[in-house]
Amino acid sequence: MSEMPNRKPETGAFFPRDRNWHPPAFAPGYKTSVLRSPQRALLSLDGTISEITGPIFGHSVLGELDNDLIHNFAKPGESAIGERIIVHGRVLDERGRPVSGALLEFWQANAGGRYRHKKESYLAPLDPNFGGCGRTITDENGYYAFRTIKPGPYPWPNGVNDWRPAHIHFSVFGHGFAQRLITQMYFEGDPMIWKCPIVNTIPDRQAIEQLVAPLDWANTIPMDARAYRFDIVLRGRRSTLFENRLEGN
Amino acid sequence: MAQELGYLKETPSQTAGPYVHIGLTPNFCGIAGVYDADLGSSMVNDRTLGERITIKGRVFDGAGAPLKDALVEIWQADAAGFYNSPSEIRGAADPSFTGWGRCPTSAEDGVFAFETVKPGRVPFKDGRLMAPHITFWIVARGINIGLHTRMYFPDEGAANDEDPLLARIEHRERVATLIAAREGSTYLFDIHLQGPEETVFLDI
Ligand SMILES: [Fe+2]
């Protein structure tokens, strides 16, 4: 199952989460959170072996087109409609170390802002060549890349006239289950980011900006696809120099 | 001025939204042909060691309605108490057991289910054994940051009584929110996001 570089496995507990940097569970501007947010305090505890460990996914789980949303649902010889883009970046931890072997899964609406889902009711049409999901695994430097089309913005029932800015959903596994993270990537320069009640569940503007991918002109492929750069930071972990009890000492 | 520590900030969480099943269980929601199978849909095979169990439950909102658009992941030790993870350095886990499962809650009744094995005990940081438990992680529309909790076993009374995590729960009547109910080889574990039965969630 594992394909790890030749490095001693790390067994330290993860840095505590900065809960003021993340959105709070209860954020009434995002109405669905009202009944889905725990109201009691979380039980805070230093990580145990149950959270320090986590599943690792080998490259064998990946299919050839998993990181190409333009083609992974398209009929042979056809491709998804929309602005062709490459999304790439690194997965690091809070210490700035690359996280290798991290499974990234992503999903998104099509170029018109429509999801391929039976509960989706937006009048924008489906693209017969676009499924909307993909995945990849970071290399030894924590680097990843995938190809897709830029998703469209879409309206959603919350306020009378709420729209989601263009975004890509990301799910990330690091090396420990405590690092498990789901987030969304936005696109530089989109004025709708700042109007969105889901974006605005995050209290700190700098934290929001951490989710905004800049246009990466240097990596744009001429006559093909523009690049956006999106780095992801997972929880760091303590060195175990002075706490090696798990090793049985 | 002191030196800079230079730590980065963790990427902030955002809700998984209403279509998390498209991304994480596409076959389940009718997007066929992209992946052979949905990841995490099978945890065991014919050679997996240990007592086979089924875990079933629902995730309820504050109005008592089950979530039909949620996604539940579990992570657990094998029957002998080893995790299938590079950070497990106490010994080798059963290679026929992944330890990780993922299940969408159903669009009809909101039920999730896992076929797995009962985990062995693993040590707390000070070497004491924790009671057998399974880590749960829940995401959905309206959940802004994934919720961690644990399921413990009702037939492990003595181990539960000495479990260091359960011991940390101040309001003792809430311990019951982490203990499944047993029906044969099935353990029923409902999760309540809010209300009088609110599950104990962990910041861990
Ligand atoms: Fe979305």
PDB file of N, CA, C and O and ligand atoms in Angstrom, chain A residues 107-109 115 154 164 167 169 184, chain B residues 18-19, ligand 1:
ATOM      1  N   TRP A 107     -13.046  17.884  -7.208  1.00  0.00           N
ATOM      2  CA  TRP A 107     -14.295  17.838  -7.956  1.00  0.00           C
ATOM      3  C   TRP A 107     -14.774  19.255  -8.203  1.00  0.00           C
ATOM      4  O   TRP A 107     -14.425  20.175  -7.451  1.00  0.00           O
ATOM      5  N   GLN A 108     -15.567  19.417  -9.252  1.00  0.00           N
ATOM      6  CA  GLN A 108     -15.935  20.774  -9.663  1.00  0.00           C
ATOM      7  C   GLN A 108     -17.121  20.754 -10.616  1.00  0.00           C
ATOM      8  O   GLN A 108     -17.466  19.728 -11.195  1.00  0.00           O
ATOM      9  N   ALA A 109     -17.719  21.926 -10.788  1.00  0.00           N
ATOM     10  CA  ALA A 109     -18.764  22.119 -11.783  1.00  0.00           C
ATOM     11  C   ALA A 109     -18.132  22.225 -13.168  1.00  0.00           C
ATOM     12  O   ALA A 109     -16.922  22.433 -13.311  1.00  0.00           O
ATOM     13  N   TYR A 115     -23.116  20.924 -12.007  1.00  0.00           N
ATOM     14  CA  TYR A 115     -22.548  19.658 -11.528  1.00  0.00           C
ATOM     15  C   TYR A 115     -23.300  18.481 -12.123  1.00  0.00           C
ATOM     16  O   TYR A 115     -24.515  18.560 -12.363  1.00  0.00           O
ATOM     17  N   TYR A 154     -21.871  29.501  -9.950  1.00  0.00           N
ATOM     18  CA  TYR A 154     -23.264  29.023  -9.998  1.00  0.00           C
ATOM     19  C   TYR A 154     -24.072  29.574  -8.828  1.00  0.00           C
ATOM     20  O   TYR A 154     -23.530  29.853  -7.766  1.00  0.00           O
ATOM     21  N   ARG A 164     -21.915  31.038  -5.947  1.00  0.00           N
ATOM     22  CA  ARG A 164     -20.565  30.591  -5.616  1.00  0.00           C
ATOM     23  C   ARG A 164     -19.595  31.156  -6.647  1.00  0.00           C
ATOM     24  O   ARG A 164     -19.854  31.088  -7.845  1.00  0.00           O
ATOM     25  N   HIS A 167     -14.807  27.700  -8.345  1.00  0.00           N
ATOM     26  CA  HIS A 167     -13.978  27.027  -7.331  1.00  0.00           C
ATOM     27  C   HIS A 167     -13.792  25.565  -7.671  1.00  0.00           C
ATOM     28  O   HIS A 167     -14.597  24.967  -8.390  1.00  0.00           O
ATOM     29  N   HIS A 169     -13.146  21.947  -5.523  1.00  0.00           N
ATOM     30  CA  HIS A 169     -13.090  21.300  -4.208  1.00  0.00           C
ATOM     31  C   HIS A 169     -11.877  20.368  -4.164  1.00  0.00           C
ATOM     32  O   HIS A 169     -11.623  19.637  -5.127  1.00  0.00           O
ATOM     33  N   GLN A 184     -11.487  24.343  -0.574  1.00  0.00           N
ATOM     34  CA  GLN A 184     -11.854  24.785  -1.918  1.00  0.00           C
ATOM     35  C   GLN A 184     -10.817  25.792  -2.400  1.00  0.00           C
ATOM     36  O   GLN A 184     -10.313  26.592  -1.612  1.00  0.00           O
TER      37      GLN A 184
ATOM     38  N   PRO B  18     -22.533  20.196  -1.209  1.00  0.00           N
ATOM     39  CA  PRO B  18     -23.592  19.200  -1.483  1.00  0.00           C
ATOM     40  C   PRO B  18     -23.155  18.076  -2.423  1.00  0.00           C
ATOM     41  O   PRO B  18     -23.846  17.067  -2.518  1.00  0.00           O
ATOM     42  N   TYR B  19     -22.021  18.245  -3.091  1.00  0.00           N
ATOM     43  CA  TYR B  19     -21.660  17.272  -4.125  1.00  0.00           C
ATOM     44  C   TYR B  19     -20.354  16.548  -3.820  1.00  0.00           C
ATOM     45  O   TYR B  19     -19.634  16.122  -4.728  1.00  0.00           O
TER      46      TYR B  19
HETATM   47 FE    FE C   1     -19.009  23.502  -5.416  1.00  0.00          FE
END
